[in-house]
Short mmCIF file of N, CA and C in Angstrom, two decimals:
data_model
loop_
_atom_site.label_atom_id
_atom_site.label_comp_id
_atom_site.label_asym_id
_atom_site.label_seq_id
_atom_site.Cartn_x
_atom_site.Cartn_y
_atom_site.Cartn_z
N UNK A 318 10.46 -28.96 -3.47
CA UNK A 318 9.54 -27.84 -3.57
C UNK A 318 8.12 -28.36 -3.36
N UNK A 319 7.40 -27.69 -2.51
CA UNK A 319 6.02 -28.06 -2.26
C UNK A 319 5.13 -27.53 -3.38
N UNK A 320 4.19 -28.35 -3.83
CA UNK A 320 3.25 -27.94 -4.87
C UNK A 320 1.90 -27.60 -4.24
N UNK A 321 1.24 -26.62 -4.80
CA UNK A 321 -0.06 -26.18 -4.30
C UNK A 321 -1.09 -26.31 -5.42
N UNK A 322 -2.30 -26.68 -5.06
CA UNK A 322 -3.38 -26.84 -6.03
C UNK A 322 -4.47 -25.81 -5.74
N UNK A 323 -4.69 -24.91 -6.69
CA UNK A 323 -5.71 -23.87 -6.52
C UNK A 323 -6.92 -24.10 -7.43
N UNK A 324 -7.01 -25.28 -8.06
CA UNK A 324 -8.07 -25.51 -9.05
C UNK A 324 -9.47 -25.50 -8.45
N UNK A 325 -9.59 -25.74 -7.16
CA UNK A 325 -10.92 -25.74 -6.53
C UNK A 325 -11.25 -24.44 -5.82
N UNK A 326 -10.38 -23.45 -5.92
CA UNK A 326 -10.66 -22.14 -5.31
C UNK A 326 -11.59 -21.36 -6.23
N UNK A 327 -12.63 -20.83 -5.66
CA UNK A 327 -13.68 -20.17 -6.45
C UNK A 327 -13.16 -19.01 -7.28
N UNK A 328 -12.23 -18.25 -6.75
CA UNK A 328 -11.69 -17.12 -7.50
C UNK A 328 -10.97 -17.59 -8.77
N UNK A 329 -10.24 -18.70 -8.68
CA UNK A 329 -9.56 -19.24 -9.86
C UNK A 329 -10.57 -19.84 -10.84
N UNK A 330 -11.62 -20.44 -10.32
CA UNK A 330 -12.66 -21.02 -11.18
C UNK A 330 -13.33 -19.91 -12.00
N UNK A 331 -13.66 -18.79 -11.34
CA UNK A 331 -14.32 -17.68 -12.04
C UNK A 331 -13.40 -17.10 -13.11
N UNK A 332 -12.14 -16.80 -12.76
CA UNK A 332 -11.21 -16.24 -13.75
C UNK A 332 -10.93 -17.25 -14.87
N UNK A 333 -10.86 -18.52 -14.53
CA UNK A 333 -10.66 -19.55 -15.56
C UNK A 333 -11.81 -19.60 -16.53
N UNK A 334 -13.03 -19.45 -16.02
CA UNK A 334 -14.21 -19.42 -16.89
C UNK A 334 -14.16 -18.21 -17.80
N UNK A 335 -13.81 -17.05 -17.25
CA UNK A 335 -13.72 -15.83 -18.07
C UNK A 335 -12.69 -15.99 -19.19
N UNK A 336 -11.59 -16.67 -18.90
CA UNK A 336 -10.52 -16.81 -19.89
C UNK A 336 -10.89 -17.77 -21.02
N UNK A 337 -11.93 -18.56 -20.83
CA UNK A 337 -12.32 -19.55 -21.84
C UNK A 337 -13.47 -19.09 -22.73
N UNK A 338 -14.03 -17.93 -22.45
CA UNK A 338 -15.15 -17.44 -23.26
C UNK A 338 -14.67 -17.07 -24.66
N UNK A 339 -15.42 -17.49 -25.66
CA UNK A 339 -15.03 -17.26 -27.06
C UNK A 339 -15.23 -15.82 -27.51
N UNK A 340 -16.04 -15.05 -26.79
CA UNK A 340 -16.36 -13.70 -27.25
C UNK A 340 -15.51 -12.59 -26.62
N UNK A 341 -14.40 -12.94 -25.97
CA UNK A 341 -13.55 -11.89 -25.40
C UNK A 341 -12.43 -11.56 -26.39
N UNK A 342 -11.94 -10.35 -26.29
CA UNK A 342 -10.85 -9.92 -27.18
C UNK A 342 -9.52 -10.46 -26.66
N UNK A 343 -8.51 -10.41 -27.50
CA UNK A 343 -7.19 -10.86 -27.06
C UNK A 343 -6.66 -9.97 -25.94
N UNK A 344 -7.00 -8.67 -25.99
CA UNK A 344 -6.59 -7.76 -24.91
C UNK A 344 -7.24 -8.19 -23.59
N UNK A 345 -8.54 -8.49 -23.62
CA UNK A 345 -9.23 -8.93 -22.41
C UNK A 345 -8.64 -10.23 -21.87
N UNK A 346 -8.25 -11.13 -22.77
CA UNK A 346 -7.64 -12.39 -22.34
C UNK A 346 -6.31 -12.13 -21.65
N UNK A 347 -5.52 -11.22 -22.20
CA UNK A 347 -4.24 -10.85 -21.56
C UNK A 347 -4.49 -10.29 -20.17
N UNK A 348 -5.48 -9.42 -20.03
CA UNK A 348 -5.78 -8.82 -18.73
C UNK A 348 -6.25 -9.88 -17.73
N UNK A 349 -7.03 -10.85 -18.19
CA UNK A 349 -7.47 -11.93 -17.30
C UNK A 349 -6.27 -12.75 -16.84
N UNK A 350 -5.34 -13.02 -17.76
CA UNK A 350 -4.14 -13.76 -17.36
C UNK A 350 -3.30 -12.97 -16.36
N UNK A 351 -3.23 -11.65 -16.51
CA UNK A 351 -2.51 -10.83 -15.52
C UNK A 351 -3.20 -10.93 -14.16
N UNK A 352 -4.54 -10.89 -14.16
CA UNK A 352 -5.28 -11.02 -12.90
C UNK A 352 -5.05 -12.38 -12.27
N UNK A 353 -4.98 -13.43 -13.09
CA UNK A 353 -4.66 -14.76 -12.57
C UNK A 353 -3.28 -14.77 -11.92
N UNK A 354 -2.32 -14.08 -12.55
CA UNK A 354 -0.98 -13.99 -11.98
C UNK A 354 -0.97 -13.29 -10.64
N UNK A 355 -1.73 -12.19 -10.54
CA UNK A 355 -1.82 -11.47 -9.25
C UNK A 355 -2.45 -12.35 -8.19
N UNK A 356 -3.53 -13.00 -8.55
CA UNK A 356 -4.22 -13.88 -7.61
C UNK A 356 -3.30 -15.01 -7.16
N UNK A 357 -2.57 -15.59 -8.09
CA UNK A 357 -1.61 -16.64 -7.77
C UNK A 357 -0.54 -16.11 -6.81
N UNK A 358 -0.05 -14.91 -7.07
CA UNK A 358 0.98 -14.32 -6.20
C UNK A 358 0.47 -14.16 -4.78
N UNK A 359 -0.76 -13.68 -4.62
CA UNK A 359 -1.29 -13.50 -3.27
C UNK A 359 -1.52 -14.85 -2.58
N UNK A 360 -1.84 -15.89 -3.34
CA UNK A 360 -1.96 -17.22 -2.75
C UNK A 360 -0.59 -17.73 -2.30
N UNK A 361 0.44 -17.46 -3.09
CA UNK A 361 1.80 -17.87 -2.74
C UNK A 361 2.26 -17.17 -1.47
N UNK A 362 1.92 -15.88 -1.33
CA UNK A 362 2.32 -15.12 -0.14
C UNK A 362 1.79 -15.76 1.13
N UNK A 363 0.64 -16.39 1.06
CA UNK A 363 0.07 -17.05 2.24
C UNK A 363 1.00 -18.10 2.82
N UNK A 364 1.92 -18.61 2.00
CA UNK A 364 2.84 -19.67 2.44
C UNK A 364 4.27 -19.16 2.63
N UNK A 365 4.45 -17.85 2.64
CA UNK A 365 5.78 -17.26 2.77
C UNK A 365 5.95 -16.64 4.15
N UNK A 366 7.20 -16.52 4.56
CA UNK A 366 7.53 -15.90 5.84
C UNK A 366 7.62 -14.39 5.65
N UNK A 367 7.07 -13.64 6.61
CA UNK A 367 7.12 -12.19 6.60
C UNK A 367 8.08 -11.70 7.68
N UNK A 368 8.65 -10.52 7.45
CA UNK A 368 9.46 -9.87 8.46
C UNK A 368 8.92 -8.46 8.70
N UNK A 369 9.16 -7.97 9.91
CA UNK A 369 8.74 -6.61 10.24
C UNK A 369 9.73 -5.61 9.65
N UNK A 370 9.20 -4.48 9.17
CA UNK A 370 10.03 -3.38 8.67
C UNK A 370 9.45 -2.07 9.18
N UNK A 371 10.27 -1.06 9.24
CA UNK A 371 9.78 0.28 9.57
C UNK A 371 9.35 0.96 8.29
N UNK A 372 8.19 1.63 8.35
CA UNK A 372 7.70 2.36 7.19
C UNK A 372 7.35 3.79 7.60
N UNK A 373 7.41 4.68 6.64
CA UNK A 373 6.95 6.05 6.86
C UNK A 373 5.44 6.07 6.63
N UNK A 374 4.72 6.45 7.64
CA UNK A 374 3.26 6.51 7.61
C UNK A 374 2.86 7.96 7.80
N UNK A 375 1.66 8.32 7.40
CA UNK A 375 1.22 9.70 7.59
C UNK A 375 1.18 10.10 9.06
N UNK A 376 1.12 9.11 9.95
CA UNK A 376 1.13 9.38 11.39
C UNK A 376 2.51 9.18 12.00
N UNK A 377 3.54 9.08 11.15
CA UNK A 377 4.91 8.89 11.65
C UNK A 377 5.44 7.50 11.32
N UNK A 378 6.52 7.13 11.99
CA UNK A 378 7.14 5.82 11.75
C UNK A 378 6.24 4.72 12.32
N UNK A 379 5.99 3.72 11.52
CA UNK A 379 5.15 2.58 11.93
C UNK A 379 5.83 1.29 11.54
N UNK A 380 5.29 0.18 12.01
CA UNK A 380 5.79 -1.15 11.67
C UNK A 380 4.90 -1.70 10.56
N UNK A 381 5.54 -2.21 9.51
CA UNK A 381 4.86 -2.88 8.42
C UNK A 381 5.49 -4.25 8.22
N UNK A 382 5.14 -4.91 7.14
CA UNK A 382 5.66 -6.24 6.86
C UNK A 382 6.03 -6.38 5.40
N UNK A 383 7.00 -7.26 5.12
CA UNK A 383 7.37 -7.60 3.76
C UNK A 383 7.84 -9.04 3.73
N UNK A 384 7.96 -9.59 2.53
CA UNK A 384 8.44 -10.96 2.39
C UNK A 384 9.89 -11.07 2.85
N UNK A 385 10.19 -12.11 3.58
CA UNK A 385 11.54 -12.28 4.11
C UNK A 385 12.56 -12.46 2.99
N UNK A 386 12.27 -13.31 2.03
CA UNK A 386 13.23 -13.62 0.96
C UNK A 386 12.77 -13.07 -0.38
N UNK A 387 12.28 -11.84 -0.41
CA UNK A 387 11.69 -11.29 -1.63
C UNK A 387 12.66 -11.20 -2.80
N UNK A 388 13.94 -11.10 -2.54
CA UNK A 388 14.93 -11.01 -3.63
C UNK A 388 15.29 -12.38 -4.18
N UNK A 389 14.80 -13.44 -3.56
CA UNK A 389 15.08 -14.80 -4.02
C UNK A 389 13.95 -15.36 -4.88
N UNK A 390 13.02 -14.52 -5.29
CA UNK A 390 11.90 -14.98 -6.12
C UNK A 390 12.29 -14.83 -7.58
N UNK A 391 12.13 -15.91 -8.34
CA UNK A 391 12.45 -15.92 -9.76
C UNK A 391 11.19 -16.28 -10.53
N UNK A 392 10.82 -15.47 -11.51
CA UNK A 392 9.62 -15.71 -12.31
C UNK A 392 10.06 -16.04 -13.73
N UNK A 393 9.55 -17.15 -14.26
CA UNK A 393 9.93 -17.62 -15.59
C UNK A 393 8.67 -18.01 -16.35
N UNK A 394 8.39 -17.37 -17.47
CA UNK A 394 7.21 -17.67 -18.28
C UNK A 394 7.55 -18.71 -19.33
N UNK A 395 6.74 -19.75 -19.43
CA UNK A 395 7.00 -20.83 -20.38
C UNK A 395 6.20 -20.72 -21.68
N UNK A 396 5.02 -20.18 -21.62
CA UNK A 396 4.16 -20.10 -22.81
C UNK A 396 3.68 -18.66 -22.97
N UNK A 397 3.05 -18.38 -24.12
CA UNK A 397 2.56 -17.02 -24.36
C UNK A 397 1.62 -16.56 -23.25
N UNK A 398 0.67 -17.39 -22.87
CA UNK A 398 -0.23 -17.00 -21.77
C UNK A 398 0.55 -16.86 -20.48
N UNK A 399 1.63 -17.62 -20.34
CA UNK A 399 2.47 -17.53 -19.16
C UNK A 399 3.13 -16.17 -19.02
N UNK A 400 3.36 -15.50 -20.14
CA UNK A 400 3.96 -14.16 -20.10
C UNK A 400 3.06 -13.20 -19.33
N UNK A 401 1.78 -13.23 -19.60
CA UNK A 401 0.86 -12.32 -18.91
C UNK A 401 0.63 -12.74 -17.46
N UNK A 402 0.63 -14.03 -17.20
CA UNK A 402 0.55 -14.49 -15.81
C UNK A 402 1.80 -14.03 -15.07
N UNK A 403 2.96 -14.12 -15.72
CA UNK A 403 4.21 -13.66 -15.11
C UNK A 403 4.16 -12.16 -14.83
N UNK A 404 3.55 -11.38 -15.73
CA UNK A 404 3.41 -9.94 -15.49
C UNK A 404 2.56 -9.68 -14.25
N UNK A 405 1.51 -10.45 -14.07
CA UNK A 405 0.68 -10.33 -12.87
C UNK A 405 1.46 -10.67 -11.62
N UNK A 406 2.24 -11.75 -11.68
CA UNK A 406 3.10 -12.12 -10.55
C UNK A 406 4.09 -11.01 -10.25
N UNK A 407 4.69 -10.48 -11.30
CA UNK A 407 5.72 -9.44 -11.15
C UNK A 407 5.14 -8.16 -10.54
N UNK A 408 3.86 -7.87 -10.81
CA UNK A 408 3.25 -6.67 -10.24
C UNK A 408 3.13 -6.78 -8.71
N UNK A 409 3.12 -7.99 -8.20
CA UNK A 409 3.07 -8.21 -6.75
C UNK A 409 4.48 -8.41 -6.20
N UNK A 410 5.28 -9.22 -6.88
CA UNK A 410 6.66 -9.48 -6.46
C UNK A 410 7.58 -8.54 -7.22
N UNK A 411 7.56 -7.28 -6.88
CA UNK A 411 8.26 -6.23 -7.64
C UNK A 411 9.78 -6.38 -7.65
N UNK A 412 10.35 -7.03 -6.66
CA UNK A 412 11.80 -7.16 -6.59
C UNK A 412 12.28 -8.52 -7.08
N UNK A 413 11.41 -9.25 -7.77
CA UNK A 413 11.78 -10.58 -8.27
C UNK A 413 12.64 -10.47 -9.52
N UNK A 414 13.26 -11.58 -9.87
CA UNK A 414 14.08 -11.65 -11.08
C UNK A 414 13.27 -12.23 -12.22
#
C-alpha cells in the first residue's frame, strides 16, 4: 500500500491549527475532525481511478464519473478523534464499508 503525506498541505495545516486551539468547544472539534476527513477523502480521490457513468441531468442523459472500485473502500476508526474523521470520509465515500 502506498502511503501519502499531507502534513505540508496548507489546507491540512490550517485545519490542524484550528483543532489545537484551547478555546473551541468539543462540538467544534468534532466538526473540524469531520472536515479533515472530507479533505482527506478528496486527496485520496486524486490517486484513484475513475470510470464514466451515465447520469440524469436537467438537460437529459449526460456522462459523469465515479470511483472505479468504490465498493472496495473500507473505513476503520482507531481512536475517538478517528471516529469523526471516519464520518468525514464516509460522507464522501458513501458506499464504503
